[in-house]
Amino acid sequence: METGYSDIKRIVATDCGSTTTKAILIEKKGEFYRLIKRGEAPTTVEAPVENVTKGVINAVGELEELTDIKFLNEKQEFIKPQENDKEGTDIYISTSSAGGGLQMMVAGVVKSMTAESAERAALGAGAIVMDIIATNDTRPIHEKIEIIRHLRPDMILLSGGTDGGTIKHVVELAEIIKAANPKARLGISYQLPVIYAGNTAARENIKETLKATALQVTDNIRPTLERENLMPARLMIQELFLEHVMAHAPGYKTLMEWTDVDIMPTPGAVGLIMQTIAKQKKIDIVGVDIGGATTDIFSVFGNIFNRTVSANLGMSYSISEVFAEAGADNIMRWLPFHPDLKDIRNRIKNKMIRPTTIPQTLEELLIEQALAREALRLAFIQHKSLAVGLKGVQQQRTISDAFSQKTSGQTLIDMFKLDMLVGSGGVLSHSPRRQQAALMMIDAFAPIGITDLTVDSIFMMPQLGVLSQVNEKAATDVFEKDCLIYLGTSVAPFGNLKKGIKPVLEVDIEFPDGKRKTEKINYGEIVIYPLGAGETAKATIKPLQGFNMGAGNNKPIEATLNGGVVGIIIDTRGRPFNINLNDEQRKEKIVKWYKAMNLYPTDEFEKITGR
Amino acid sequence: MGQAYTPGLKVSKYTLIEKERLLPIKGKTLVEKGDEVKPFDIVASAELPGNVYIIKVAGKMGILPAEMEKFLLVKEGDDIKQEQVLAEKKSLFGLIRDTVKSPINGIVESISTVTGQCVLRMQPQPINVLAYIGGIVKEVIPEEGVIIKTKGSFIQGIFGLGGERMGNLKVIVSGPEKSAKTDDLSDDLKDKIIVAGSHTDYHFIKKAMAIGVKGIITAGIDDADIKALLGYEIGVAITGNEKIPLSIVVTEGFGMINMAKQTFELLRSLDGKFVSINGATQIRAGVIRPEIIATDLNYSDEHIKAPEYFLEKGKNIRIIRNPYFGEIAKVVSLPSKLQKLESEAMVRVVEVELENGDKVIVPRANVEIIEG
């Protein structure tokens, strides 16, 4: 990547999130780059400040206070390069998802083919997809026009047709866009960027039809039915994001002048880091970044990268949407007490309108973590439905036949194959006990078989993502040594018992100190075996009662289990995992599991649960 | 650390107010820089393009798109009437006629011989932007709108429903801790904007609507009542377009909460005056808070104070999260070291004195300054 920054000694990086602006300081100490300190402040895209740079200055101000180093001069500009131990930084870089991030509409001819490829291209570039227009979606044309007009996206990605194929349908889509005459979200006086990434034979017609927009043309995202080519469209989306969208958001012009390299959309930067982990460790991973407004899920299975964003699932701005989408019962089932629905509703709305507040009491923390479980669970369902193989291939059909095809590609997410779950975002990275992050991820993602659990220590993956573009060594050093925290390994067999409590798993674990543990574990339990970070244990795990660890029903597997701050987590609660609010033993079970994980301070927890 | 950045809601008796009054699409402005405007004056107007209908002419007539021009009876830019024949194909020596008719009154916007489609557009609809507040036109943004500058009282709410409404203010409770009951609503409150105190419920709002009240200002409201009122859940805090006949401005939050004394006293001082309110709320992507504005160009500039965003010893704050949600307090100290909360989170805190004299520790993130 970039080499002009190979000698840097000090780096200040910020991530302007929708709720909080996070600043980190990285310094080269001997051979390695290390995280030194972190500061944060509320993001300031809102009135009365309405300037993102104020939040950056405040977050960097906190860094200054904590490190006793001056990064900003009297004019509140970065002092660059580093002048001495107490002044300046060599570079300043930033990511951003403030101001609603990048909001796009995509259009494609066939909903399950080019439109879906366009959606994947937009999501992979870090966008929120507001709507998908397809020739064969069931809405009447005037309704599609009305939606484009009403939603005011930052950008539209238009695709459709394989190269050299029929041009009629994609030009029809262009005519719909033209008829809608869409206006950009930020400011009415600049032209809306439209990217055309469809049939190359239709380019001239598209240019003629969309001459009133800021049209950019790039390679077809689906040059043939069997091939998806997302990268050129993704790069163009990111370029236009900086040129058109960011330049119109409050304060961004100045922020763009401050940064030494282009500002990246936060999800784009996190996606880079996730792909780096998968590549370096040669593993299949699922990563999540749960923010205030959105929840992003990333996956790499067999080198195929996918990202989805659940634009309305988040822990602050969108918390009420989590409640609406999941339903009250699904939220309340995770609580170890019987809550008053009216009170819960008001608390959630209060968090929505004052998104930067944090839980002071244990009860508030329990409610937030219940909501987080549901946000993660719902976001993962969405991800599984989009991270699929290409649809419409290997079939002797023409595009027009495919209009009516109902078959869909299979999801690429194979929970047995999943090697590592990576959690990021405030509610996971800042949970007061790491056990809480571990169980939230297990409850939401329901990993099967053997799965490593990790979290971003202090939520700095976005900054490391953009840093990897500047100085890969610095990003890797900090990622390995300061960012990725191993929580431990989840061991969970697939299967459920209809009734009764019987052993469903027999474990034989050999710990690094030579000690052995051989135990049968009953159905419906969580059992923890401490195993420190960096340690490994050899295990033979035999599923019973028709349960499956990946080798087949009742077939044993041998595995090396990684340790972490929590340890080995044996979870025999069953897969698919479900807990029902109306289950009479629900509260009892929840209390038992939370206590087994040592999730919360005992005295306060017993005060709330009465046991 | 002696201070910390903590923005809060603005509650100002005297302040400078600027309002952008912009069109959603380009149009024309109707006032000049320096003009004095009144709330109901139209300051800008535009014509919203009519809805579009796309007619697949070639497909309907069974012809190729390239042949379509031969059969068309209209051209781009033509005015058309509903049921007017747009294209006609005669066959069998003119005995059989295939026709395509217009479903609307409007114009032919475009014709494509690539797709075989005609794009028809209905007549444009006029949209007007009102001044909303009385004041002076500070700036005209050509084709887009104007910025109006004024002086007066300004109160920001935390959440609201409904758009811009204007009327005379009526305080119908005796104190910030009191909540108005349905019996307090009488017919003479028609067209008024009422201050209902600490809490408002579904039945109260329904009765106010029936009477013709234009706006309700309340400290608290229950989320369940909003759902009952609108018939759907508010998912994200983007409001202002609800189809309800009045606007609601919530000053403190959800639940049963006393109105901040300062807010109530300011509203009481405005009793009987003309106010403009807007319930529109957007807590993401360019935040919009609901507002109450009472303009008075006669205020002297010397009363106007700059807003304060820093938490300092002695500052009045509002606690915005449990267990002290809604309480008003005074900053005692700002310890610089992180402290452990009951939830075990390690955070920066502020020590405050509640109105009952108790001193408590709360996270700095859970307080907001009451701006004066």
CSV table of C-alpha atoms in Angstrom, one decimal, chain A residues 199-386:
chain,number,residue,atom,x,y,z
A,199,ASN,CA,-24.2,-3.6,-19.5
A,200,THR,CA,-21.4,-1.8,-21.4
A,201,ALA,CA,-23.6,-1.8,-24.6
A,202,ALA,CA,-26.1,0.5,-22.9
A,203,ARG,CA,-23.6,3.2,-21.8
A,204,GLU,CA,-24.4,5.7,-24.5
A,205,ASN,CA,-28.1,5.4,-24.0
A,206,ILE,CA,-27.6,5.8,-20.2
A,207,LYS,CA,-25.4,8.8,-20.7
A,208,GLU,CA,-28.1,10.4,-22.9
A,209,THR,CA,-30.9,9.5,-20.5
A,210,LEU,CA,-29.2,10.7,-17.3
A,211,LYS,CA,-27.4,13.8,-18.6
A,212,ALA,CA,-29.0,15.9,-15.9
A,213,THR,CA,-27.2,13.9,-13.1
A,214,ALA,CA,-23.6,13.8,-12.1
A,215,LEU,CA,-23.2,10.4,-14.0
A,216,GLN,CA,-20.1,8.3,-13.6
A,217,VAL,CA,-19.6,5.1,-15.6
A,218,THR,CA,-17.6,2.1,-14.4
A,219,ASP,CA,-17.2,-1.6,-15.1
A,220,ASN,CA,-20.3,-3.8,-15.1
A,221,ILE,CA,-20.8,-5.4,-11.7
A,222,ARG,CA,-22.2,-8.5,-13.4
A,223,PRO,CA,-20.3,-8.8,-16.7
A,224,THR,CA,-21.6,-12.4,-17.1
A,225,LEU,CA,-24.2,-14.3,-15.1
A,226,GLU,CA,-21.5,-16.4,-13.6
A,227,ARG,CA,-19.2,-13.5,-12.6
A,228,GLU,CA,-19.6,-10.7,-10.1
A,229,ASN,CA,-17.1,-7.8,-10.3
A,230,LEU,CA,-17.8,-5.5,-7.4
A,231,MET,CA,-14.5,-3.8,-6.8
A,232,PRO,CA,-14.6,-1.0,-9.5
A,233,ALA,CA,-18.1,0.1,-8.4
A,234,ARG,CA,-17.0,0.0,-4.7
A,235,LEU,CA,-14.0,2.2,-5.4
A,236,MET,CA,-16.1,4.6,-7.3
A,237,ILE,CA,-18.7,4.8,-4.5
A,238,GLN,CA,-15.9,5.6,-2.0
A,239,GLU,CA,-14.4,8.3,-4.3
A,240,LEU,CA,-17.8,9.9,-4.9
A,241,PHE,CA,-18.5,9.7,-1.1
A,242,LEU,CA,-15.6,12.0,-0.4
A,243,GLU,CA,-16.1,14.3,-3.4
A,244,HIS,CA,-19.9,14.8,-3.1
A,245,VAL,CA,-21.3,13.7,0.2
A,246,MET,CA,-18.6,14.4,2.8
A,247,ALA,CA,-17.8,17.7,1.2
A,248,HIS,CA,-21.4,18.8,2.0
A,249,ALA,CA,-21.6,17.6,5.6
A,250,PRO,CA,-21.1,20.1,8.3
A,251,GLY,CA,-17.4,20.7,9.0
A,252,TYR,CA,-16.1,17.9,6.7
A,253,LYS,CA,-14.3,20.2,4.3
A,254,THR,CA,-12.1,21.3,7.1
A,255,LEU,CA,-11.7,17.7,8.4
A,256,MET,CA,-10.6,16.6,5.0
A,257,GLU,CA,-8.0,19.3,4.9
A,258,TRP,CA,-6.6,18.1,8.3
A,259,THR,CA,-6.2,14.4,7.4
A,260,ASP,CA,-3.1,13.1,5.7
A,261,VAL,CA,-5.0,10.5,3.7
A,262,ASP,CA,-8.6,10.4,2.5
A,263,ILE,CA,-11.3,9.9,5.2
A,264,MET,CA,-12.8,6.5,4.9
A,265,PRO,CA,-16.3,5.5,5.7
A,266,THR,CA,-16.1,3.6,9.0
A,267,PRO,CA,-17.6,0.4,7.8
A,268,GLY,CA,-15.3,0.3,4.8
A,269,ALA,CA,-12.3,0.6,7.2
A,270,VAL,CA,-13.7,-2.1,9.5
A,271,GLY,CA,-14.2,-4.4,6.5
A,272,LEU,CA,-10.6,-3.9,5.6
A,273,ILE,CA,-9.4,-5.1,9.0
A,274,MET,CA,-11.8,-8.1,9.0
A,275,GLN,CA,-10.4,-9.2,5.7
A,276,THR,CA,-6.9,-8.8,6.9
A,277,ILE,CA,-7.6,-11.0,10.0
A,278,ALA,CA,-9.1,-13.7,7.8
A,279,LYS,CA,-6.2,-13.6,5.3
A,280,GLN,CA,-3.4,-13.5,7.9
A,281,LYS,CA,-4.8,-16.3,10.0
A,282,LYS,CA,-6.3,-18.3,7.1
A,283,ILE,CA,-9.7,-18.6,8.8
A,284,ASP,CA,-13.4,-18.1,8.2
A,285,ILE,CA,-14.7,-15.3,10.3
A,286,VAL,CA,-17.8,-13.3,11.2
A,287,GLY,CA,-17.3,-9.8,12.6
A,288,VAL,CA,-19.8,-7.4,13.9
A,289,ASP,CA,-19.6,-3.7,14.6
A,290,ILE,CA,-22.6,-2.6,16.6
A,291,GLY,CA,-22.9,1.2,16.6
A,292,GLY,CA,-25.4,3.8,17.8
A,293,ALA,CA,-27.2,4.0,14.5
A,294,THR,CA,-26.4,0.8,12.6
A,295,THR,CA,-25.1,-2.7,13.0
A,296,ASP,CA,-22.7,-4.0,10.5
A,297,ILE,CA,-21.9,-7.6,9.9
A,298,PHE,CA,-18.9,-8.7,8.0
A,299,SER,CA,-18.0,-12.3,7.0
A,300,VAL,CA,-15.2,-14.0,5.2
A,301,PHE,CA,-16.0,-17.6,4.2
A,302,GLY,CA,-13.6,-19.3,1.8
A,303,ASN,CA,-12.1,-15.9,0.9
A,304,ILE,CA,-15.5,-14.4,-0.1
A,305,PHE,CA,-16.0,-11.2,1.8
A,306,ASN,CA,-19.5,-9.9,2.5
A,307,ARG,CA,-20.8,-7.0,4.5
A,308,THR,CA,-24.3,-6.1,5.4
A,309,VAL,CA,-25.5,-3.1,7.3
A,310,SER,CA,-28.7,-3.1,9.3
A,311,ALA,CA,-29.4,0.6,9.0
A,312,ASN,CA,-32.0,0.7,11.7
A,313,LEU,CA,-30.5,-1.6,14.3
A,314,GLY,CA,-28.3,0.2,16.8
A,315,MET,CA,-27.8,0.9,20.4
A,316,SER,CA,-28.7,4.6,20.6
A,317,TYR,CA,-30.3,6.4,17.7
A,318,SER,CA,-31.9,3.2,16.4
A,319,ILE,CA,-32.5,1.5,19.7
A,320,SER,CA,-36.3,2.1,19.4
A,321,GLU,CA,-36.2,0.3,16.1
A,322,VAL,CA,-34.6,-2.7,17.7
A,323,PHE,CA,-37.5,-2.8,20.1
A,324,ALA,CA,-40.0,-2.4,17.3
A,325,GLU,CA,-38.4,-5.0,15.1
A,326,ALA,CA,-37.6,-7.6,17.7
A,327,GLY,CA,-40.8,-7.1,19.7
A,328,ALA,CA,-41.2,-6.6,23.4
A,329,ASP,CA,-41.3,-10.3,24.2
A,330,ASN,CA,-38.0,-11.0,22.5
A,331,ILE,CA,-36.3,-8.1,24.4
A,332,MET,CA,-37.7,-9.0,27.8
A,333,ARG,CA,-36.9,-12.7,27.6
A,334,TRP,CA,-33.2,-11.9,28.3
A,335,LEU,CA,-34.0,-10.1,31.5
A,336,PRO,CA,-33.5,-11.9,34.8
A,337,PHE,CA,-36.5,-10.0,36.3
A,338,HIS,CA,-40.0,-9.3,35.3
A,339,PRO,CA,-40.0,-5.9,33.9
A,340,ASP,CA,-42.8,-3.4,33.5
A,341,LEU,CA,-43.4,-2.9,29.8
A,342,LYS,CA,-44.5,0.7,30.0
A,343,ASP,CA,-41.4,1.6,31.9
A,344,ILE,CA,-39.1,-0.3,29.5
A,345,ARG,CA,-40.7,1.4,26.6
A,346,ASN,CA,-40.0,4.8,28.1
A,347,ARG,CA,-36.4,4.0,29.0
A,348,ILE,CA,-35.7,2.9,25.4
A,349,LYS,CA,-37.2,6.0,24.0
A,350,ASN,CA,-35.2,8.1,26.5
A,351,LYS,CA,-32.0,6.5,25.2
A,352,MET,CA,-33.2,7.2,21.6
A,353,ILE,CA,-33.6,10.9,22.2
A,354,ARG,CA,-30.4,11.2,24.4
A,355,PRO,CA,-28.2,8.7,22.6
A,356,THR,CA,-24.9,9.5,24.4
A,357,THR,CA,-26.1,8.5,27.9
A,358,ILE,CA,-24.7,5.4,29.5
A,359,PRO,CA,-26.2,2.8,32.0
A,360,GLN,CA,-25.4,3.9,35.5
A,361,THR,CA,-27.3,1.1,37.3
A,362,LEU,CA,-27.0,-2.7,36.8
A,363,GLU,CA,-30.7,-2.8,35.8
A,364,GLU,CA,-30.1,-0.3,33.0
A,365,LEU,CA,-27.1,-2.3,31.9
A,366,LEU,CA,-29.2,-5.5,31.8
A,367,ILE,CA,-31.8,-3.8,29.6
A,368,GLU,CA,-29.2,-2.4,27.2
A,369,GLN,CA,-27.5,-5.8,26.9
A,370,ALA,CA,-30.9,-7.5,26.2
A,371,LEU,CA,-31.5,-5.0,23.4
A,372,ALA,CA,-27.9,-5.6,22.1
A,373,ARG,CA,-28.6,-9.4,21.9
A,374,GLU,CA,-31.6,-8.8,19.7
A,375,ALA,CA,-29.9,-6.1,17.5
A,376,LEU,CA,-27.1,-8.6,16.9
A,377,ARG,CA,-29.4,-11.5,16.3
A,378,LEU,CA,-31.6,-9.6,13.8
A,379,ALA,CA,-28.6,-8.1,12.0
A,380,PHE,CA,-27.1,-11.6,11.6
A,381,ILE,CA,-30.3,-13.0,10.1
A,382,GLN,CA,-30.2,-10.2,7.5
A,383,HIS,CA,-26.5,-11.0,6.8
A,384,LYS,CA,-27.2,-14.6,6.3
A,385,SER,CA,-29.8,-13.8,3.7
A,386,LEU,CA,-27.5,-11.5,1.7
